[in-house]
Every structure is written in C-alpha cells, then in structure tokens.
PDB file of C-alpha atoms in Angstrom:
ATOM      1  CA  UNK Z   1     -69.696 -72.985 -78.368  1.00  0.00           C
ATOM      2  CA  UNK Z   2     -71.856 -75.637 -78.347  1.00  0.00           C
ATOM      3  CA  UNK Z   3     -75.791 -74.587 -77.485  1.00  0.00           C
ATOM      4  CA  UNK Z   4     -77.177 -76.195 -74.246  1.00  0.00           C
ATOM      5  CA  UNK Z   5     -80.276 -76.452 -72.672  1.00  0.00           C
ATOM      6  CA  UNK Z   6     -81.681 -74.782 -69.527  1.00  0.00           C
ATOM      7  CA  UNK Z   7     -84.276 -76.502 -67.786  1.00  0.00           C
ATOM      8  CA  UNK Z   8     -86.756 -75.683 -64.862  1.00  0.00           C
ATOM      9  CA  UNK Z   9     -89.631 -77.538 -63.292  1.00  0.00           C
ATOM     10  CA  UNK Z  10     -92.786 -75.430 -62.926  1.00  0.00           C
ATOM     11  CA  UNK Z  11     -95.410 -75.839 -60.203  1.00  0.00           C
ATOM     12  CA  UNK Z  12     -98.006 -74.409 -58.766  1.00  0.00           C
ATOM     13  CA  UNK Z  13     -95.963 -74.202 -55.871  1.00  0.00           C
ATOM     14  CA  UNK Z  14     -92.863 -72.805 -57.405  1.00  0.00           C
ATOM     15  CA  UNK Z  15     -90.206 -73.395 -59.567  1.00  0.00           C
ATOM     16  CA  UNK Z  16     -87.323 -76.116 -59.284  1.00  0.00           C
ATOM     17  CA  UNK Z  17     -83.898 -74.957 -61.188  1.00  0.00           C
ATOM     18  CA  UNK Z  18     -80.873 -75.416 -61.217  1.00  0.00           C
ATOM     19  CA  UNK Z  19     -80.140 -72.347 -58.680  1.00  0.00           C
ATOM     20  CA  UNK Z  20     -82.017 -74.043 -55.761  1.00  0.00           C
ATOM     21  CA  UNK Z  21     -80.623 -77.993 -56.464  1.00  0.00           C
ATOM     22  CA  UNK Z  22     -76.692 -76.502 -56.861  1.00  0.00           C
ATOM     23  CA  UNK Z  23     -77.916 -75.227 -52.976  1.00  0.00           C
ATOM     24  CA  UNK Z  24     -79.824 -78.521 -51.674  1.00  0.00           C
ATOM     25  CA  UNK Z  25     -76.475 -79.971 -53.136  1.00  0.00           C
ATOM     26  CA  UNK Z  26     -73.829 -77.720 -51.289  1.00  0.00           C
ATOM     27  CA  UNK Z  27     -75.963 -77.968 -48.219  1.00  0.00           C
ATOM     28  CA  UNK Z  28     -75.193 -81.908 -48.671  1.00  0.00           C
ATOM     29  CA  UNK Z  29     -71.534 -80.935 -49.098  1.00  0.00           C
ATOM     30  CA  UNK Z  30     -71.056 -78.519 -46.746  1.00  0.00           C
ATOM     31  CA  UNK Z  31     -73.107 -79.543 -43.621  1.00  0.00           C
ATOM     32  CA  UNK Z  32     -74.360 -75.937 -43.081  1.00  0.00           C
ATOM     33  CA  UNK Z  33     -76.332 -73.312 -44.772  1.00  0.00           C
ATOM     34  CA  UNK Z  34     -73.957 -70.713 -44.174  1.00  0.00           C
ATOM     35  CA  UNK Z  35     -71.411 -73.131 -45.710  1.00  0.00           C
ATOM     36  CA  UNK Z  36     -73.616 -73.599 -48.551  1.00  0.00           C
ATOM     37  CA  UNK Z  37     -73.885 -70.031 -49.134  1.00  0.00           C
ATOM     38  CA  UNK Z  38     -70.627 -69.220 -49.307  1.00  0.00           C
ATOM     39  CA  UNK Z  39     -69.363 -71.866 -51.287  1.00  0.00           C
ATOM     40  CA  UNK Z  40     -72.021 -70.576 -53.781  1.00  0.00           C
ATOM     41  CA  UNK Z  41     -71.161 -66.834 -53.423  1.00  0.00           C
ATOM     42  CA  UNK Z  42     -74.276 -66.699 -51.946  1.00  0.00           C
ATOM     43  CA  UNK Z  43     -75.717 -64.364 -49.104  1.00  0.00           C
ATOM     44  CA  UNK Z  44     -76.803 -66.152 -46.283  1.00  0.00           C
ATOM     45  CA  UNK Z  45     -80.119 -64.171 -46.415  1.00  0.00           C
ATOM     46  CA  UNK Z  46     -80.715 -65.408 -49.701  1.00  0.00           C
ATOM     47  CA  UNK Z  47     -79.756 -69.126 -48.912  1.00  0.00           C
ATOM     48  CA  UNK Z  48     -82.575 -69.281 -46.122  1.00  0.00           C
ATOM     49  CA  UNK Z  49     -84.857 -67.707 -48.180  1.00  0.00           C
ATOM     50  CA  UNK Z  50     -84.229 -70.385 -51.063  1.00  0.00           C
ATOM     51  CA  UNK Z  51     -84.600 -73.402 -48.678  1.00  0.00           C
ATOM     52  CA  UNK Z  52     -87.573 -71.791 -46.696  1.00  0.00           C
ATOM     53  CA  UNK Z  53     -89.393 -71.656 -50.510  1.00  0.00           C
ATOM     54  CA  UNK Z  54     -88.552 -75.231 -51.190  1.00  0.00           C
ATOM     55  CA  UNK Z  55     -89.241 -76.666 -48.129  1.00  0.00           C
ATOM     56  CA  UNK Z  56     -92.919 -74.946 -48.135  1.00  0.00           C
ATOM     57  CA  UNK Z  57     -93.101 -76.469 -51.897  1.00  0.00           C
ATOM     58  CA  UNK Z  58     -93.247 -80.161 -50.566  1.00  0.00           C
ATOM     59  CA  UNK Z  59     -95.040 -82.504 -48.159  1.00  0.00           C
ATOM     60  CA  UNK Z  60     -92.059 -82.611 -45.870  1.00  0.00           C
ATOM     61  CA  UNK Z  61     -88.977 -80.828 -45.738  1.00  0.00           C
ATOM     62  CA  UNK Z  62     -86.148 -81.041 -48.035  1.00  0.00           C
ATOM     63  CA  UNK Z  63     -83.136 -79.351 -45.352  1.00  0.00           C
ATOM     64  CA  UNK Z  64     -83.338 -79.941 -41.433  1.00  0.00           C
ATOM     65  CA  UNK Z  65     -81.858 -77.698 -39.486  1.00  0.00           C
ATOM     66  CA  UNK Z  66     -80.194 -78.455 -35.887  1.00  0.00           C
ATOM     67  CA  UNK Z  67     -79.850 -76.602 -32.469  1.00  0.00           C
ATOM     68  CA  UNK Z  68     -77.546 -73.620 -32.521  1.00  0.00           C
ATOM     69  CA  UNK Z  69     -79.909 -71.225 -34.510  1.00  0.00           C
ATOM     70  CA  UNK Z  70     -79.983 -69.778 -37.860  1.00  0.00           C
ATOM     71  CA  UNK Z  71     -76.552 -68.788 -37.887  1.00  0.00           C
ATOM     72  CA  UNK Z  72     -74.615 -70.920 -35.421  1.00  0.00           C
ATOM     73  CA  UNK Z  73     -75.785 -74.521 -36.219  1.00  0.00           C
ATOM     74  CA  UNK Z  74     -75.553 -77.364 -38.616  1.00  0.00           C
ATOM     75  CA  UNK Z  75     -77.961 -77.924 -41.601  1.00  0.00           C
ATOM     76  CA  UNK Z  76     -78.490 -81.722 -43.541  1.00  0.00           C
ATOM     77  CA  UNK Z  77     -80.904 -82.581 -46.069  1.00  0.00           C
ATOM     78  CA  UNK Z  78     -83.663 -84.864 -45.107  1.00  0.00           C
ATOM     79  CA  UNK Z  79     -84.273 -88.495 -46.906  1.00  0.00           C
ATOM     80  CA  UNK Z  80     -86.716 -86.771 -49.077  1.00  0.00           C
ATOM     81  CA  UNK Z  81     -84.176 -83.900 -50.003  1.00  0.00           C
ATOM     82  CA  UNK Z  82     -81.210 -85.953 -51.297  1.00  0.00           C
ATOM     83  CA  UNK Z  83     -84.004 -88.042 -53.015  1.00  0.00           C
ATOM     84  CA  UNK Z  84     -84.995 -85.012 -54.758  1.00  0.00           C
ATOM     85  CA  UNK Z  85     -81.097 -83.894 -55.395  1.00  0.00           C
ATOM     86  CA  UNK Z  86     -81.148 -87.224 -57.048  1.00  0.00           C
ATOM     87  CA  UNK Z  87     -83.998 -87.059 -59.038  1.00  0.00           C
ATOM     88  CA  UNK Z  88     -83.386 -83.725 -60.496  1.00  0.00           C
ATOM     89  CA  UNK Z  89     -79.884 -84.663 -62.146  1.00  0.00           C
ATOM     90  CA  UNK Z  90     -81.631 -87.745 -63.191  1.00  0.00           C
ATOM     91  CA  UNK Z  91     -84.153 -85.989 -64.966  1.00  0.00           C
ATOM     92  CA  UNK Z  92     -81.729 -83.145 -66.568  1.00  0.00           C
ATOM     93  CA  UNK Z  93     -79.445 -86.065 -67.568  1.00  0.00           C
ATOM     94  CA  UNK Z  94     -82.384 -87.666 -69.556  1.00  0.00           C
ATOM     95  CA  UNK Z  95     -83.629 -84.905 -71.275  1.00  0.00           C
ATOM     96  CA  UNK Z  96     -80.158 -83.383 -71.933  1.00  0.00           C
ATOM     97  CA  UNK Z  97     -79.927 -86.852 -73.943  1.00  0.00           C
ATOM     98  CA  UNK Z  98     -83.355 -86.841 -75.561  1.00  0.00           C
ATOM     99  CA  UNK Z  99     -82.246 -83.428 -77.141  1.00  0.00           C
ATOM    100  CA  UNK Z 100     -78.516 -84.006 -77.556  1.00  0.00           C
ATOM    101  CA  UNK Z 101     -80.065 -84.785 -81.725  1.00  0.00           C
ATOM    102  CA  UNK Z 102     -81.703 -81.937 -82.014  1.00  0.00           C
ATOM    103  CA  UNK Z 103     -78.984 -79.786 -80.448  1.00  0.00           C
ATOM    104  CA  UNK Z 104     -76.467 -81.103 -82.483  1.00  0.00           C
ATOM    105  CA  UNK Z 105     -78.619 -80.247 -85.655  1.00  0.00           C
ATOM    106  CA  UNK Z 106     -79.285 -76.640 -84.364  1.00  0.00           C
ATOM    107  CA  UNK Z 107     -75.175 -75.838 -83.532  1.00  0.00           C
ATOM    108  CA  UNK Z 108     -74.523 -76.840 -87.438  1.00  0.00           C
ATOM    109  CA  UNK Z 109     -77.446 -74.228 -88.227  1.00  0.00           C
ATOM    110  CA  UNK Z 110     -76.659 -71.761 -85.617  1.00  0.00           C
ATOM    111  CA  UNK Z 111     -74.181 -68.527 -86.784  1.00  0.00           C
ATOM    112  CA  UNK Z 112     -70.957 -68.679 -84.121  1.00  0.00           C
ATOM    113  CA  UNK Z 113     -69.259 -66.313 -82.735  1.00  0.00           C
ATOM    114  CA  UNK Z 114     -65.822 -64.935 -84.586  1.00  0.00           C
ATOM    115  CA  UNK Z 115     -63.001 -66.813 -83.684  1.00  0.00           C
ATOM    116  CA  UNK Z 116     -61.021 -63.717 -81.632  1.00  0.00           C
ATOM    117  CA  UNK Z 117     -57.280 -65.008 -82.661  1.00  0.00           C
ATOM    118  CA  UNK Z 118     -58.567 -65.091 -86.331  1.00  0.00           C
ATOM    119  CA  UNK Z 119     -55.639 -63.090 -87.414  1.00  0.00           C
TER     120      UNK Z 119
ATOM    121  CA  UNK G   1    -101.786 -79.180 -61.120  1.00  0.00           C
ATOM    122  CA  UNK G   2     -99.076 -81.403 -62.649  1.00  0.00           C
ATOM    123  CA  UNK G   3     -95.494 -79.565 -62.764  1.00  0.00           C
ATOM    124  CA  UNK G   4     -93.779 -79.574 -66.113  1.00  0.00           C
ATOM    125  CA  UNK G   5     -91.309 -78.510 -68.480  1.00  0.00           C
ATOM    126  CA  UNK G   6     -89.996 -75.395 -69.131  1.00  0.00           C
ATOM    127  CA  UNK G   7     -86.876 -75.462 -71.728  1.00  0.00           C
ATOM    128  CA  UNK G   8     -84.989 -72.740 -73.138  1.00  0.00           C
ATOM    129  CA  UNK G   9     -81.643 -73.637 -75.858  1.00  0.00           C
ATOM    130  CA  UNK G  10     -79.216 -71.654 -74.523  1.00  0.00           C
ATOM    131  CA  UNK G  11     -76.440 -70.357 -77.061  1.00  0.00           C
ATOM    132  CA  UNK G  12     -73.290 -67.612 -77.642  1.00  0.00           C
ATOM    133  CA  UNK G  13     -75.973 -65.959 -80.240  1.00  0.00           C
ATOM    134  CA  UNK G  14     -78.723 -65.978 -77.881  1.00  0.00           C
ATOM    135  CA  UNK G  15     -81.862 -67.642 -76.234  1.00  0.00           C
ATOM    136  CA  UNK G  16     -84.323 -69.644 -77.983  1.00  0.00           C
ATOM    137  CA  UNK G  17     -87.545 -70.363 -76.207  1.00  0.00           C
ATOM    138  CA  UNK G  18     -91.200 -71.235 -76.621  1.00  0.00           C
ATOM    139  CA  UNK G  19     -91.721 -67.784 -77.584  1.00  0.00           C
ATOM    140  CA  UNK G  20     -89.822 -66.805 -80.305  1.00  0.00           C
ATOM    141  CA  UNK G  21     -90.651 -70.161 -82.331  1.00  0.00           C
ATOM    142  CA  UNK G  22     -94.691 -69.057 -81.230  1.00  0.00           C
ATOM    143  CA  UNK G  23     -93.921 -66.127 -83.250  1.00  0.00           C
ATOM    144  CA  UNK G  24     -92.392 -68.025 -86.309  1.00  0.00           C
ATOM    145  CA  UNK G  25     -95.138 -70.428 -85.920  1.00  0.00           C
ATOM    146  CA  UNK G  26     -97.882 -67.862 -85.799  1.00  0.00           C
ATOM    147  CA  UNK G  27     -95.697 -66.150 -89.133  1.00  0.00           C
ATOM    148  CA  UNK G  28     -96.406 -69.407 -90.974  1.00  0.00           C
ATOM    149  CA  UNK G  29     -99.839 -69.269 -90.030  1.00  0.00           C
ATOM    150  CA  UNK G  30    -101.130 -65.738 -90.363  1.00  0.00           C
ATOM    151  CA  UNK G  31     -98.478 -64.589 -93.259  1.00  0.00           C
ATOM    152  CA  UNK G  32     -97.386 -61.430 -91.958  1.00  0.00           C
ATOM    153  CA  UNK G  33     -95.276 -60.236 -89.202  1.00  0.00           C
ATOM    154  CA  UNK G  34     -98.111 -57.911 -88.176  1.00  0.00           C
ATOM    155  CA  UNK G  35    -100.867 -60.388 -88.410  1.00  0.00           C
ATOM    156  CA  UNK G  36     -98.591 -62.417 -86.162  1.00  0.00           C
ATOM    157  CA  UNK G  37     -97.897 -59.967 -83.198  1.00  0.00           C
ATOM    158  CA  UNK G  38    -101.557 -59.588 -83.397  1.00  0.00           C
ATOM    159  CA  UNK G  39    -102.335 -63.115 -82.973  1.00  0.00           C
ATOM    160  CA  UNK G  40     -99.872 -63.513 -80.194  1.00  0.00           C
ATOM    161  CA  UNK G  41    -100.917 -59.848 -78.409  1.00  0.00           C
ATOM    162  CA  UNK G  42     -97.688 -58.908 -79.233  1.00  0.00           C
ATOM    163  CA  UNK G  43     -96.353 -55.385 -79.887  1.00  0.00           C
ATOM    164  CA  UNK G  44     -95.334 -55.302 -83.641  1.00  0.00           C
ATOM    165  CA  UNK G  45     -91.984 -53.557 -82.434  1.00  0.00           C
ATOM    166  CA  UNK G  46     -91.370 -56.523 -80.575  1.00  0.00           C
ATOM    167  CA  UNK G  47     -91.938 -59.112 -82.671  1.00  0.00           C
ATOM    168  CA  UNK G  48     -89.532 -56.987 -85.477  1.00  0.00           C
ATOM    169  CA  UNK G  49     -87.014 -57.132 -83.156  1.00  0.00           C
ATOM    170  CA  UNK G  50     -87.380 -60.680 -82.042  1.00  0.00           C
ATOM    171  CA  UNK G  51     -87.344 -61.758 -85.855  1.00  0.00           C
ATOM    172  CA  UNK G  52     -84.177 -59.704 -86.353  1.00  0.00           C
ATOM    173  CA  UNK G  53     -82.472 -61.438 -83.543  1.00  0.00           C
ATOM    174  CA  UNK G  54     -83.489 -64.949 -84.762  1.00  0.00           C
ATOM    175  CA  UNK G  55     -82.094 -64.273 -88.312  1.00  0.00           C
ATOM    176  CA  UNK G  56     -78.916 -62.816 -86.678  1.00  0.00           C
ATOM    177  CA  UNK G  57     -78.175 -65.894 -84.434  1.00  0.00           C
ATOM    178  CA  UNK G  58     -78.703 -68.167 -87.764  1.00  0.00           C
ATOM    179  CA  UNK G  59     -76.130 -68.923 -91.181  1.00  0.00           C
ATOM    180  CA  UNK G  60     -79.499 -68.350 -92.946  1.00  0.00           C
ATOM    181  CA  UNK G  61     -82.473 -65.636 -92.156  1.00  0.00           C
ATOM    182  CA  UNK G  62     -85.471 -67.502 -90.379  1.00  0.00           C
ATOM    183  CA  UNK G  63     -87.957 -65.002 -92.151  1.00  0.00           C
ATOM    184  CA  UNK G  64     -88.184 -63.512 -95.320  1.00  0.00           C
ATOM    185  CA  UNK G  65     -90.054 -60.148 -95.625  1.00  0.00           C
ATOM    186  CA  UNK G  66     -91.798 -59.579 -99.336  1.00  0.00           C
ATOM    187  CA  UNK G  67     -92.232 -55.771-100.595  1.00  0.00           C
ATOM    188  CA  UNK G  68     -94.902 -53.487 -98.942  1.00  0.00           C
ATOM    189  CA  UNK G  69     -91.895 -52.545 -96.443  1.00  0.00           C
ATOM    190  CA  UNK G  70     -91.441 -52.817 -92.589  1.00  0.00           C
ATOM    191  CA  UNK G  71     -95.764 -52.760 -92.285  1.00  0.00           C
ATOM    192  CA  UNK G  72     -97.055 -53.794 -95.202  1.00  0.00           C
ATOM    193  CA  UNK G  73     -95.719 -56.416 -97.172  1.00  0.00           C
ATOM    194  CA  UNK G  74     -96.190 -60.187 -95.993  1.00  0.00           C
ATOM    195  CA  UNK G  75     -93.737 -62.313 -94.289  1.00  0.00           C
ATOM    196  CA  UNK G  76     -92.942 -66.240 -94.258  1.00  0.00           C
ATOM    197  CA  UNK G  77     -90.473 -68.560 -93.092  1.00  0.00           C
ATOM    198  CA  UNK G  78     -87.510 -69.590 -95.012  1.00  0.00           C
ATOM    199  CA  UNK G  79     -87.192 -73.674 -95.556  1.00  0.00           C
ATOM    200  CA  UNK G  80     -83.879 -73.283 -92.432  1.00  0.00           C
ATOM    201  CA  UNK G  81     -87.131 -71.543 -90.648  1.00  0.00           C
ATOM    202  CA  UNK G  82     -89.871 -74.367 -91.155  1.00  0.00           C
ATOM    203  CA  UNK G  83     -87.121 -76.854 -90.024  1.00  0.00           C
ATOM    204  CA  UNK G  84     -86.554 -74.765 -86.852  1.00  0.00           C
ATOM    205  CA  UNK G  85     -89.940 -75.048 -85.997  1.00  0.00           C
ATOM    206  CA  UNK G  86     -90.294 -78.722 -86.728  1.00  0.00           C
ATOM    207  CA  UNK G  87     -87.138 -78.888 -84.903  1.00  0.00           C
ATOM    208  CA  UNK G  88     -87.670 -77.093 -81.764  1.00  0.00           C
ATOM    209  CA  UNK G  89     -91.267 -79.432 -81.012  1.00  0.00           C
ATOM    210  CA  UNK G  90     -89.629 -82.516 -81.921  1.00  0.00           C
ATOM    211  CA  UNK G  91     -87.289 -80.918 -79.249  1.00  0.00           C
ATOM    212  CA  UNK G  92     -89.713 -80.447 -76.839  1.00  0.00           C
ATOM    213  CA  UNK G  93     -91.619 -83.788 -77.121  1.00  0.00           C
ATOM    214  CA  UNK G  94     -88.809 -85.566 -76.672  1.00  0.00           C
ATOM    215  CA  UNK G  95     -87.285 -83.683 -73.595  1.00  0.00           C
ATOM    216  CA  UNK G  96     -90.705 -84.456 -72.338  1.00  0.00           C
ATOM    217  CA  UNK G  97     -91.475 -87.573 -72.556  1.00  0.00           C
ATOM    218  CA  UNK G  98     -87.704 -88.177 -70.480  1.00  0.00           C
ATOM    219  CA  UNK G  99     -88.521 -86.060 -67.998  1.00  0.00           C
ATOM    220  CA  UNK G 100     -92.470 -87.190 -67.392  1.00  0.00           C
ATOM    221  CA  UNK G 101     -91.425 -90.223 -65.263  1.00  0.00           C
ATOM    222  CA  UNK G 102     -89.567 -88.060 -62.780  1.00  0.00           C
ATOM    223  CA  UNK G 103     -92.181 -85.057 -63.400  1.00  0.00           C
ATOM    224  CA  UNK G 104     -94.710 -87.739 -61.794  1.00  0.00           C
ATOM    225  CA  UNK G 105     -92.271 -89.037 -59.490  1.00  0.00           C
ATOM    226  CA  UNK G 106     -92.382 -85.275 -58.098  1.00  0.00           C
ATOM    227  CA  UNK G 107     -95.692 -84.287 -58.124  1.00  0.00           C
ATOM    228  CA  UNK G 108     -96.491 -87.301 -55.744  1.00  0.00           C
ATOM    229  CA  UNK G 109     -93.979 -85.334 -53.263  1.00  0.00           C
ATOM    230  CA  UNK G 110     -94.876 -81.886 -54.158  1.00  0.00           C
ATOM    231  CA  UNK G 111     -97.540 -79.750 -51.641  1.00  0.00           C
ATOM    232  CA  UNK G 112    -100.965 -79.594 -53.528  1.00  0.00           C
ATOM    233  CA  UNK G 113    -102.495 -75.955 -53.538  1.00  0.00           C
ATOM    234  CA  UNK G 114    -105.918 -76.601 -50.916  1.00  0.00           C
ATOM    235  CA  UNK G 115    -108.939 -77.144 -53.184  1.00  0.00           C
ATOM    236  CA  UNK G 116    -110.733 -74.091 -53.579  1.00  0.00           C
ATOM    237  CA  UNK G 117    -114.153 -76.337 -52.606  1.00  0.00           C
ATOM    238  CA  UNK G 118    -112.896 -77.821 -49.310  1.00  0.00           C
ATOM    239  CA  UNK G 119    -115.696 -77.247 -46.813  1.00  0.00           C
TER     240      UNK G 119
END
C-alpha cells in the first residue's frame, strides 16, 4: 500500500486533526451531536467533550447548540465552524499535493508487505 | 504562538516522523549510534531499536554499523539513508509552505493564551 501522510495542526490551544474535523463534519451532516456520535462510533460523552475543547480553542464557537438540552436537542455549526471544516480539507488537500513527489519516491524505496495469495 | 505542522508518513511497514530521521540525522553528525542517543537524550536501547525498525521498513538498511559490535564500533548512514534525510525535509518544507496560508488564516481565528504581563 501506498504510504500517506497524517497531519495535525498544533496550538497552544490544542490540537486540530483529523478526529475532531470528521466530527465538526458529521455534526454538519447529521444536525445533532448525538447523531454525530453515532455515525462516528462515537460515545456521546466523548463527542461533547471534543466540541467543548474546540470551541474553547477559538474566538467564537465552532458548534451551536439549541433548546432541548444536551441530549434532546439539535446541534449546527456556526459560520466560523463550517469555515474552519473548509479550511482544514483545504489545507490537507495542499499539502497532501506538495508531498505527493516525495511520497511517491519513498513507496519505490519503502520494503512492502508480502503479497498473501503469493502462492 | 503561531500553530503549525506536525506530519507523520504513515505506511504498512510503519511510522516515519520527525524523530526517527532526528536520529539518522544526529547518526550522520556524531558517527555513532551511541553518540547519537546521547545527543538526542535518548536511551541507546531505543535508538537500537528505532534504527532496526527503519532498516526493516526499507529494500536497503538506513544504517550501517562498522566492527566494535552493538557499543562500540561507529555507525553511518547508507547513500538510501542520506537520501531519506534529504528527502523527508524537502518533505517537510514543502508541506509547509502549502499549509502556511491556511496556518495564518487560523491563527487569526484561534484564542490567544492571555499574556503573562497583562496588568
């Protein structure tokens, strides 16, 4: 198999991976943070937990939350949050394309893995 | 501070990070193995079994021992091991110059830790 890059953003504040945008992006899907969590095999606990962290990262808010409590009601992302949905596959798509070169060098270099049908 | 990069090549042999080419980079510089853990405050142990791992995920060892056995003798890197050095920055400089618009994009939205000096 090919090798592929795994990125994160690091902060002060925290770190941005692709863990918590897969969530910001199934809260956009899903309309809920329970939804979100369960599309992503996810426990709820660990869903709010996520969002709180990201949320506290920024100036404002990335997921709003509406009446009907933590459970019960509806979740959306906020301007800033899809903006930041956006510019997170923007920037994996650019670097995955500034290193596609080098990658492809590395995989002919790289030992792979035995074929398992070889007979 | 500003938020950056952090990459990690991601492959069926294994992980290759900023560490592990630190430690082939410090090999080149200090000659031995041992005199690289050192420089890196690195158990020797460690960086043994981090070399052994790199030559296994490779056609080609990354590092070539000389006689004086496991402690003594000197190391260096093979020519495939200079290239994955050279490789891996080129690598990272261009991953990062792709990313820095959207790095400063974020950091204009991301909460600022409160200046230590704030009256």
């Amino acid at each position: 198999m090919a090798s592929r890059l795994r990125l994160r953003i690091v902060h002060d504040q925290g770190v941005i991976g692709p863990g918590k945008v897969a969530l910001l992006k199934a809260i956009r899907d899903t309309g809920s943070i329970s939804g979100a969590a369960r599309s992503m095999d996810m426990a709820f606990r660990r869903a709010w937990f996520l969002i709180e962290t990201m949320n506290k990262m920024f100036h404002e808010p990335l997921v709003r939350t509406s009446v009907g409590g933590r459970e019960g009601g509806g979740a959306e992302l906020t301007p800033l949050g899809v903006e930041v949905v956006e510019r997170y596959y923007a920037l994996e798509e650019a670097t995955r394309a500034a290193a596609a070169p080098h990658l492809e060098w590395l995989d002919g270099k790289l030992a792979q893995a035995a074929p398992e049908d070889t007979p």
